[in-house]
Amino acid sequence: MSELNLILFGPPGAGKGTQAERLRSDFQLPYIATGDMLRGNVKDGTELGQKAKEYMDRGDLVPDELIVAMAGERLDEEDAQDGFILDGFPRTVHQAEALSKQLSQVGRRITAVLLIDVPDEEVVRRLSGRRVCVKAGHNYHVEFDPPKHDDVCDQDGSRLVQRDDDKPEVVEKRLNVYHEQTEPVVHYYDEKGILRRVDGTRGPTEVHDHIRAVIATLRLEEDV
Ligand code: ADP
Ligand code: ADP
């Protein structure tokens, strides 16, 4: 298989970022997370950040045209030409179609969409305990993956905080938005035969092992 163009899919809090961290070191692929990119824009006060912030604070999706332009530019960059891991994009069928169009124009396609399946109650547990470092957004969980020292990032020593959109009122909204606007994308990729489901309720290492096995199978299938 020449390139691995992967999408990590699933509800907020499914463990996409956690798995991406592991997969990018397994496969040396650039990691493109639209949520991180947007938060970077908000922090830097860019025009895009100013527009996106109100949607993000409410738990709504940022409008497609803004996201498609931002993700499209990132995918055009040099380091993404031999493969990538996408997290948080596409989140609507319209975004999925735009992505497919952009890739097909240069003879590329998505290799697989890895759906990390987690029920709503578990999402709530994971998001309510999620803590992220202020410097680089490294992920922790107060109960499932605590840092060595309270509220301090193991990797860069910066402070750990709770994301504003991980507060309970916004979590409920994000889950509704996922079911209404993002879940139809599962069907879109399933019909194309590239959806792979992974049980996300297991521990991070088991989920990682499962994803690696799925990727190994994909590679075998392509070689046949
Ligand atoms: P996403 O990127 O899908 O929003 P994250 O990777 O940020 O999800 O994970 C959400 C929270 O759940 C984090 O606090 C993370 O530490 C924790 N977490 C991730 N994977 C697991 C898992 N398999 N089991 C338990 N907790 C997990
Ligand atoms: P999580 O890691 O919990 O799944 P993200 O960090 O991916 O959440 O996204 C945070 C917020 O950024 C979303 O609630 C949404 O407002 C915005 N966002 C990120 N990606 C997209 C996208 N592809 N389309 C629209 N909005 C997006």
mmCIF file of C-alpha atoms and ligand atoms in Angstrom:
data_model
loop_
_atom_site.group_PDB
_atom_site.id
_atom_site.type_symbol
_atom_site.label_atom_id
_atom_site.label_comp_id
_atom_site.label_asym_id
_atom_site.label_seq_id
_atom_site.Cartn_x
_atom_site.Cartn_y
_atom_site.Cartn_z
ATOM 1 C CA MET A 1 0.000 0.000 0.000
ATOM 2 C CA SER A 2 1.553 3.291 -1.007
ATOM 3 C CA GLU A 3 -0.101 5.670 1.406
ATOM 4 C CA LEU A 4 -2.210 5.494 4.526
ATOM 5 C CA ASN A 5 -4.917 8.167 4.534
ATOM 6 C CA LEU A 6 -6.810 7.516 7.751
ATOM 7 C CA ILE A 7 -9.784 9.111 9.430
ATOM 8 C CA LEU A 8 -10.348 8.610 13.148
ATOM 9 C CA PHE A 9 -14.066 8.846 13.682
ATOM 10 C CA GLY A 10 -16.371 8.713 16.688
ATOM 11 C CA PRO A 11 -18.276 10.836 19.194
ATOM 12 C CA PRO A 12 -16.514 13.531 21.190
ATOM 13 C CA GLY A 13 -14.492 11.851 23.909
ATOM 14 C CA ALA A 14 -14.313 8.475 22.135
ATOM 15 C CA GLY A 15 -10.521 8.477 22.431
ATOM 16 C CA LYS A 16 -9.561 9.714 18.958
ATOM 17 C CA GLY A 17 -6.822 12.046 20.193
ATOM 18 C CA THR A 18 -5.495 9.392 22.566
ATOM 19 C CA GLN A 19 -5.248 6.831 19.762
ATOM 20 C CA ALA A 20 -3.861 9.342 17.267
ATOM 21 C CA GLU A 21 -0.974 10.063 19.607
ATOM 22 C CA ARG A 22 -0.032 6.370 19.484
ATOM 23 C CA LEU A 23 -0.684 5.840 15.785
ATOM 24 C CA ARG A 24 1.371 8.784 14.637
ATOM 25 C CA SER A 25 4.442 7.325 16.269
ATOM 26 C CA ASP A 26 3.644 3.838 14.864
ATOM 27 C CA PHE A 27 3.317 5.067 11.307
ATOM 28 C CA GLN A 28 5.119 8.454 11.229
ATOM 29 C CA LEU A 29 2.089 10.169 9.798
ATOM 30 C CA PRO A 30 1.130 13.820 10.235
ATOM 31 C CA TYR A 31 -1.778 14.271 12.623
ATOM 32 C CA ILE A 32 -4.440 16.735 11.532
ATOM 33 C CA ALA A 33 -7.044 17.532 14.187
ATOM 34 C CA THR A 34 -9.481 20.255 13.187
ATOM 35 C CA GLY A 35 -10.474 20.893 16.838
ATOM 36 C CA ASP A 36 -6.813 21.590 17.743
ATOM 37 C CA MET A 37 -6.403 23.791 14.686
ATOM 38 C CA LEU A 38 -9.496 25.792 15.607
ATOM 39 C CA ARG A 39 -8.402 26.179 19.241
ATOM 40 C CA GLY A 40 -5.029 27.434 17.944
ATOM 41 C CA ASN A 41 -6.837 30.026 15.843
ATOM 42 C CA VAL A 42 -8.987 31.112 18.788
ATOM 43 C CA LYS A 43 -5.884 31.472 20.989
ATOM 44 C CA ASP A 44 -4.069 33.513 18.324
ATOM 45 C CA GLY A 45 -7.150 35.694 17.761
ATOM 46 C CA THR A 46 -7.199 35.152 13.981
ATOM 47 C CA GLU A 47 -10.227 36.074 11.912
ATOM 48 C CA LEU A 48 -11.137 32.382 11.623
ATOM 49 C CA GLY A 49 -10.724 31.967 15.391
ATOM 50 C CA GLN A 50 -13.023 34.903 16.088
ATOM 51 C CA LYS A 51 -15.681 33.473 13.806
ATOM 52 C CA ALA A 52 -15.347 29.905 15.124
ATOM 53 C CA LYS A 53 -15.335 30.678 18.850
ATOM 54 C CA GLU A 54 -19.064 31.320 19.315
ATOM 55 C CA TYR A 55 -19.960 28.006 17.672
ATOM 56 C CA MET A 56 -17.382 26.060 19.680
ATOM 57 C CA ASP A 57 -18.444 27.628 22.988
ATOM 58 C CA ARG A 58 -22.037 26.534 22.348
ATOM 59 C CA GLY A 59 -21.026 23.032 21.264
ATOM 60 C CA ASP A 60 -22.233 23.653 17.706
ATOM 61 C CA LEU A 61 -20.338 22.786 14.550
ATOM 62 C CA VAL A 62 -18.350 25.550 12.905
ATOM 63 C CA PRO A 63 -19.872 26.234 9.432
ATOM 64 C CA ASP A 64 -18.767 23.837 6.703
ATOM 65 C CA GLU A 65 -17.245 26.451 4.405
ATOM 66 C CA LEU A 66 -14.809 27.632 7.092
ATOM 67 C CA ILE A 67 -13.777 24.101 8.046
ATOM 68 C CA VAL A 68 -13.484 22.787 4.494
ATOM 69 C CA ALA A 69 -11.165 25.670 3.575
ATOM 70 C CA MET A 70 -9.029 25.231 6.688
ATOM 71 C CA ALA A 71 -8.707 21.438 6.405
ATOM 72 C CA GLY A 72 -8.208 21.622 2.631
ATOM 73 C CA GLU A 73 -5.254 23.980 2.975
ATOM 74 C CA ARG A 74 -3.682 21.777 5.616
ATOM 75 C CA LEU A 75 -4.057 18.657 3.461
ATOM 76 C CA ASP A 76 -2.332 20.464 0.594
ATOM 77 C CA GLU A 77 0.807 20.922 2.646
ATOM 78 C CA GLU A 78 3.914 18.959 1.782
ATOM 79 C CA ASP A 79 3.972 16.677 4.825
ATOM 80 C CA ALA A 80 0.456 15.335 4.115
ATOM 81 C CA GLN A 81 1.234 14.098 0.601
ATOM 82 C CA ASP A 82 2.236 10.567 1.656
ATOM 83 C CA GLY A 83 -0.508 9.914 4.192
ATOM 84 C CA PHE A 84 -2.210 11.456 7.209
ATOM 85 C CA ILE A 85 -4.367 10.840 10.248
ATOM 86 C CA LEU A 86 -7.455 13.043 10.317
ATOM 87 C CA ASP A 87 -9.280 13.590 13.622
ATOM 88 C CA GLY A 88 -12.527 15.533 13.911
ATOM 89 C CA PHE A 89 -12.937 16.006 10.164
ATOM 90 C CA PRO A 90 -15.187 15.357 8.292
ATOM 91 C CA ARG A 91 -18.098 15.926 10.669
ATOM 92 C CA THR A 92 -20.926 16.391 8.140
ATOM 93 C CA VAL A 93 -21.760 14.610 4.890
ATOM 94 C CA HIS A 94 -21.050 17.869 3.062
ATOM 95 C CA GLN A 95 -17.523 17.938 4.539
ATOM 96 C CA ALA A 96 -17.012 14.273 3.587
ATOM 97 C CA GLU A 97 -17.986 15.014 0.001
ATOM 98 C CA ALA A 98 -15.672 18.035 -0.149
ATOM 99 C CA LEU A 99 -12.796 15.932 1.186
ATOM 100 C CA SER A 100 -13.396 13.171 -1.304
ATOM 101 C CA LYS A 101 -13.498 15.721 -4.138
ATOM 102 C CA GLN A 102 -10.254 17.370 -3.076
ATOM 103 C CA LEU A 103 -8.422 14.037 -2.836
ATOM 104 C CA SER A 104 -9.778 12.606 -6.078
ATOM 105 C CA GLN A 105 -8.579 15.682 -7.973
ATOM 106 C CA VAL A 106 -5.030 14.520 -7.251
ATOM 107 C CA GLY A 107 -5.754 10.787 -7.655
ATOM 108 C CA ARG A 108 -5.938 10.066 -3.927
ATOM 109 C CA ARG A 109 -8.576 8.580 -1.659
ATOM 110 C CA ILE A 110 -9.279 7.745 1.970
ATOM 111 C CA THR A 111 -7.817 4.341 2.897
ATOM 112 C CA ALA A 112 -10.049 3.668 5.900
ATOM 113 C CA VAL A 113 -12.355 5.313 8.409
ATOM 114 C CA LEU A 114 -11.837 3.917 11.901
ATOM 115 C CA LEU A 115 -15.013 4.357 13.935
ATOM 116 C CA ILE A 116 -14.251 4.251 17.650
ATOM 117 C CA ASP A 117 -17.592 3.158 19.088
ATOM 118 C CA VAL A 118 -18.466 4.392 22.583
ATOM 119 C CA PRO A 119 -21.963 4.768 24.120
ATOM 120 C CA ASP A 120 -23.202 8.158 25.322
ATOM 121 C CA GLU A 121 -22.860 7.405 29.070
ATOM 122 C CA GLU A 122 -19.182 6.607 28.575
ATOM 123 C CA VAL A 123 -18.684 9.782 26.534
ATOM 124 C CA VAL A 124 -20.064 11.805 29.441
ATOM 125 C CA ARG A 125 -17.732 10.027 31.897
ATOM 126 C CA ARG A 126 -14.719 10.565 29.683
ATOM 127 C CA LEU A 127 -15.367 14.202 28.833
ATOM 128 C CA SER A 128 -16.246 15.222 32.384
ATOM 129 C CA GLY A 129 -12.897 13.844 33.600
ATOM 130 C CA ARG A 130 -10.781 14.994 30.642
ATOM 131 C CA ARG A 131 -7.968 17.414 31.417
ATOM 132 C CA VAL A 132 -5.687 18.936 28.798
ATOM 133 C CA CYS A 133 -2.390 20.745 29.139
ATOM 134 C CA VAL A 134 -2.359 24.449 28.309
ATOM 135 C CA LYS A 135 0.848 24.222 26.291
ATOM 136 C CA ALA A 136 0.221 21.455 23.768
ATOM 137 C CA GLY A 137 -3.209 19.975 24.529
ATOM 138 C CA HIS A 138 -1.849 16.639 25.830
ATOM 139 C CA ASN A 139 -4.744 14.540 27.125
ATOM 140 C CA TYR A 140 -5.366 13.097 30.584
ATOM 141 C CA HIS A 141 -8.304 11.755 32.549
ATOM 142 C CA VAL A 142 -8.666 12.325 36.282
ATOM 143 C CA GLU A 143 -9.653 8.691 36.813
ATOM 144 C CA PHE A 144 -8.660 6.647 33.730
ATOM 145 C CA ASP A 145 -5.332 8.273 32.839
ATOM 146 C CA PRO A 146 -4.183 10.573 35.651
ATOM 147 C CA PRO A 147 -0.954 12.589 35.420
ATOM 148 C CA LYS A 148 1.928 11.647 37.758
ATOM 149 C CA HIS A 149 1.526 14.950 39.655
ATOM 150 C CA ASP A 150 -1.881 16.560 40.131
ATOM 151 C CA ASP A 151 -2.748 19.103 37.428
ATOM 152 C CA VAL A 152 0.709 19.024 35.788
ATOM 153 C CA CYS A 153 1.444 17.628 32.313
ATOM 154 C CA ASP A 154 3.856 14.656 32.393
ATOM 155 C CA GLN A 155 5.177 15.552 28.954
ATOM 156 C CA ASP A 156 5.881 19.279 29.165
ATOM 157 C CA GLY A 157 5.251 20.345 32.785
ATOM 158 C CA SER A 158 2.484 22.797 31.855
ATOM 159 C CA ARG A 159 -0.764 23.237 33.775
ATOM 160 C CA LEU A 160 -3.762 20.937 33.177
ATOM 161 C CA VAL A 161 -7.190 22.484 32.702
ATOM 162 C CA GLN A 162 -10.715 21.439 31.755
ATOM 163 C CA ARG A 163 -11.828 22.558 28.296
ATOM 164 C CA ASP A 164 -14.762 24.994 28.492
ATOM 165 C CA ASP A 165 -16.746 22.798 26.111
ATOM 166 C CA ASP A 166 -16.237 19.767 28.393
ATOM 167 C CA LYS A 167 -18.595 21.323 30.974
ATOM 168 C CA PRO A 168 -21.817 19.233 31.330
ATOM 169 C CA GLU A 169 -24.282 21.580 29.524
ATOM 170 C CA VAL A 170 -22.055 21.788 26.452
ATOM 171 C CA VAL A 171 -21.253 18.048 26.451
ATOM 172 C CA GLU A 172 -24.944 17.237 26.132
ATOM 173 C CA LYS A 173 -25.236 19.628 23.190
ATOM 174 C CA ARG A 174 -22.150 18.169 21.470
ATOM 175 C CA LEU A 175 -23.560 14.666 21.787
ATOM 176 C CA ASN A 176 -26.834 15.746 20.183
ATOM 177 C CA VAL A 177 -24.937 17.468 17.392
ATOM 178 C CA TYR A 178 -22.903 14.278 16.881
ATOM 179 C CA HIS A 179 -25.992 12.101 16.541
ATOM 180 C CA GLU A 180 -27.831 14.525 14.267
ATOM 181 C CA GLN A 181 -25.135 15.895 11.980
ATOM 182 C CA THR A 182 -22.064 13.687 12.237
ATOM 183 C CA GLU A 183 -23.430 10.142 12.512
ATOM 184 C CA PRO A 184 -24.807 10.223 8.927
ATOM 185 C CA VAL A 185 -21.153 10.322 7.827
ATOM 186 C CA VAL A 186 -20.795 6.756 9.207
ATOM 187 C CA HIS A 187 -23.364 5.562 6.707
ATOM 188 C CA TYR A 188 -21.665 7.537 3.916
ATOM 189 C CA TYR A 189 -18.357 5.710 4.446
ATOM 190 C CA ASP A 190 -19.989 2.357 5.192
ATOM 191 C CA GLU A 191 -21.594 2.443 1.746
ATOM 192 C CA LYS A 192 -18.181 3.036 0.231
ATOM 193 C CA GLY A 193 -16.917 -0.081 2.034
ATOM 194 C CA ILE A 194 -14.113 1.685 3.919
ATOM 195 C CA LEU A 195 -15.637 1.904 7.397
ATOM 196 C CA ARG A 196 -14.017 -0.208 10.130
ATOM 197 C CA ARG A 197 -15.577 -0.387 13.603
ATOM 198 C CA VAL A 198 -13.516 -0.595 16.749
ATOM 199 C CA ASP A 199 -14.917 -1.209 20.245
ATOM 200 C CA GLY A 200 -13.847 1.958 22.053
ATOM 201 C CA THR A 201 -15.070 0.905 25.500
ATOM 202 C CA ARG A 202 -11.911 -1.074 26.200
ATOM 203 C CA GLY A 203 -8.742 0.400 27.627
ATOM 204 C CA PRO A 204 -6.479 2.609 25.462
ATOM 205 C CA THR A 205 -3.938 -0.174 24.843
ATOM 206 C CA GLU A 206 -6.570 -2.698 23.740
ATOM 207 C CA VAL A 207 -8.170 -0.141 21.425
ATOM 208 C CA HIS A 208 -4.741 0.647 19.999
ATOM 209 C CA ASP A 209 -3.980 -3.049 19.415
ATOM 210 C CA HIS A 210 -7.301 -3.486 17.656
ATOM 211 C CA ILE A 211 -6.674 -0.482 15.377
ATOM 212 C CA ARG A 212 -3.208 -1.753 14.486
ATOM 213 C CA ALA A 213 -4.685 -5.150 13.603
ATOM 214 C CA VAL A 214 -7.262 -3.436 11.371
ATOM 215 C CA ILE A 215 -4.525 -1.490 9.584
ATOM 216 C CA ALA A 216 -2.418 -4.641 9.144
ATOM 217 C CA THR A 217 -5.430 -6.367 7.541
ATOM 218 C CA LEU A 218 -5.998 -3.410 5.229
ATOM 219 C CA ARG A 219 -2.395 -3.605 4.095
ATOM 220 C CA LEU A 220 -2.703 -7.332 3.414
ATOM 221 C CA GLU A 221 -5.908 -6.790 1.435
ATOM 222 C CA GLU A 222 -4.213 -4.126 -0.704
ATOM 223 C CA ASP A 223 -1.253 -6.404 -1.399
ATOM 224 C CA VAL A 224 -3.379 -9.293 -2.615
HETATM 225 P P1 ADP B 1 -11.505 12.540 21.564
HETATM 226 O O1 ADP B 1 -10.244 13.011 20.897
HETATM 227 O O2 ADP B 1 -12.220 11.489 20.785
HETATM 228 O O3 ADP B 1 -12.406 13.664 21.966
HETATM 229 P P2 ADP B 1 -9.774 11.885 23.841
HETATM 230 O O4 ADP B 1 -8.679 11.064 23.254
HETATM 231 O O5 ADP B 1 -9.479 13.302 24.186
HETATM 232 O O6 ADP B 1 -11.094 11.796 22.923
HETATM 233 O O7 ADP B 1 -10.301 11.115 25.156
HETATM 234 C C1 ADP B 1 -11.333 11.678 25.978
HETATM 235 C C2 ADP B 1 -11.007 11.393 27.450
HETATM 236 O O8 ADP B 1 -11.122 9.992 27.712
HETATM 237 C C3 ADP B 1 -9.576 11.787 27.858
HETATM 238 O O9 ADP B 1 -9.634 12.268 29.172
HETATM 239 C C4 ADP B 1 -8.786 10.480 27.766
HETATM 240 O O10 ADP B 1 -7.719 10.457 28.710
HETATM 241 C C5 ADP B 1 -9.850 9.418 28.126
HETATM 242 N N1 ADP B 1 -9.718 8.173 27.362
HETATM 243 C C6 ADP B 1 -9.303 8.019 26.066
HETATM 244 N N2 ADP B 1 -9.338 6.717 25.689
HETATM 245 C C7 ADP B 1 -9.817 6.024 26.769
HETATM 246 C C8 ADP B 1 -10.102 4.636 27.010
HETATM 247 N N3 ADP B 1 -9.922 3.702 26.056
HETATM 248 N N4 ADP B 1 -10.568 4.295 28.231
HETATM 249 C C9 ADP B 1 -10.758 5.238 29.193
HETATM 250 N N5 ADP B 1 -10.514 6.558 29.023
HETATM 251 C C10 ADP B 1 -10.054 6.956 27.837
HETATM 252 P P1 ADP B 2 -13.497 16.360 20.470
HETATM 253 O O1 ADP B 2 -12.020 16.112 20.567
HETATM 254 O O2 ADP B 2 -14.105 16.426 21.805
HETATM 255 O O3 ADP B 2 -14.145 15.414 19.500
HETATM 256 P P2 ADP B 2 -12.829 18.582 18.831
HETATM 257 O O4 ADP B 2 -11.637 19.080 19.552
HETATM 258 O O5 ADP B 2 -12.611 17.730 17.633
HETATM 259 O O6 ADP B 2 -13.728 17.827 19.880
HETATM 260 O O7 ADP B 2 -13.744 19.793 18.373
HETATM 261 C C1 ADP B 2 -14.066 20.869 19.248
HETATM 262 C C2 ADP B 2 -15.048 21.797 18.551
HETATM 263 O O8 ADP B 2 -14.449 22.345 17.362
HETATM 264 C C3 ADP B 2 -16.331 21.144 18.062
HETATM 265 O O9 ADP B 2 -17.310 21.063 19.072
HETATM 266 C C4 ADP B 2 -16.748 22.092 16.920
HETATM 267 O O10 ADP B 2 -17.333 23.277 17.421
HETATM 268 C C5 ADP B 2 -15.406 22.481 16.311
HETATM 269 N N1 ADP B 2 -15.008 21.576 15.198
HETATM 270 C C6 ADP B 2 -13.916 20.765 15.139
HETATM 271 N N2 ADP B 2 -13.869 20.096 13.983
HETATM 272 C C7 ADP B 2 -14.955 20.505 13.264
HETATM 273 C C8 ADP B 2 -15.502 20.161 11.994
HETATM 274 N N3 ADP B 2 -14.903 19.257 11.184
HETATM 275 N N4 ADP B 2 -16.651 20.774 11.591
HETATM 276 C C9 ADP B 2 -17.264 21.678 12.369
HETATM 277 N N5 ADP B 2 -16.824 22.034 13.584
HETATM 278 C C10 ADP B 2 -15.687 21.461 14.035
#
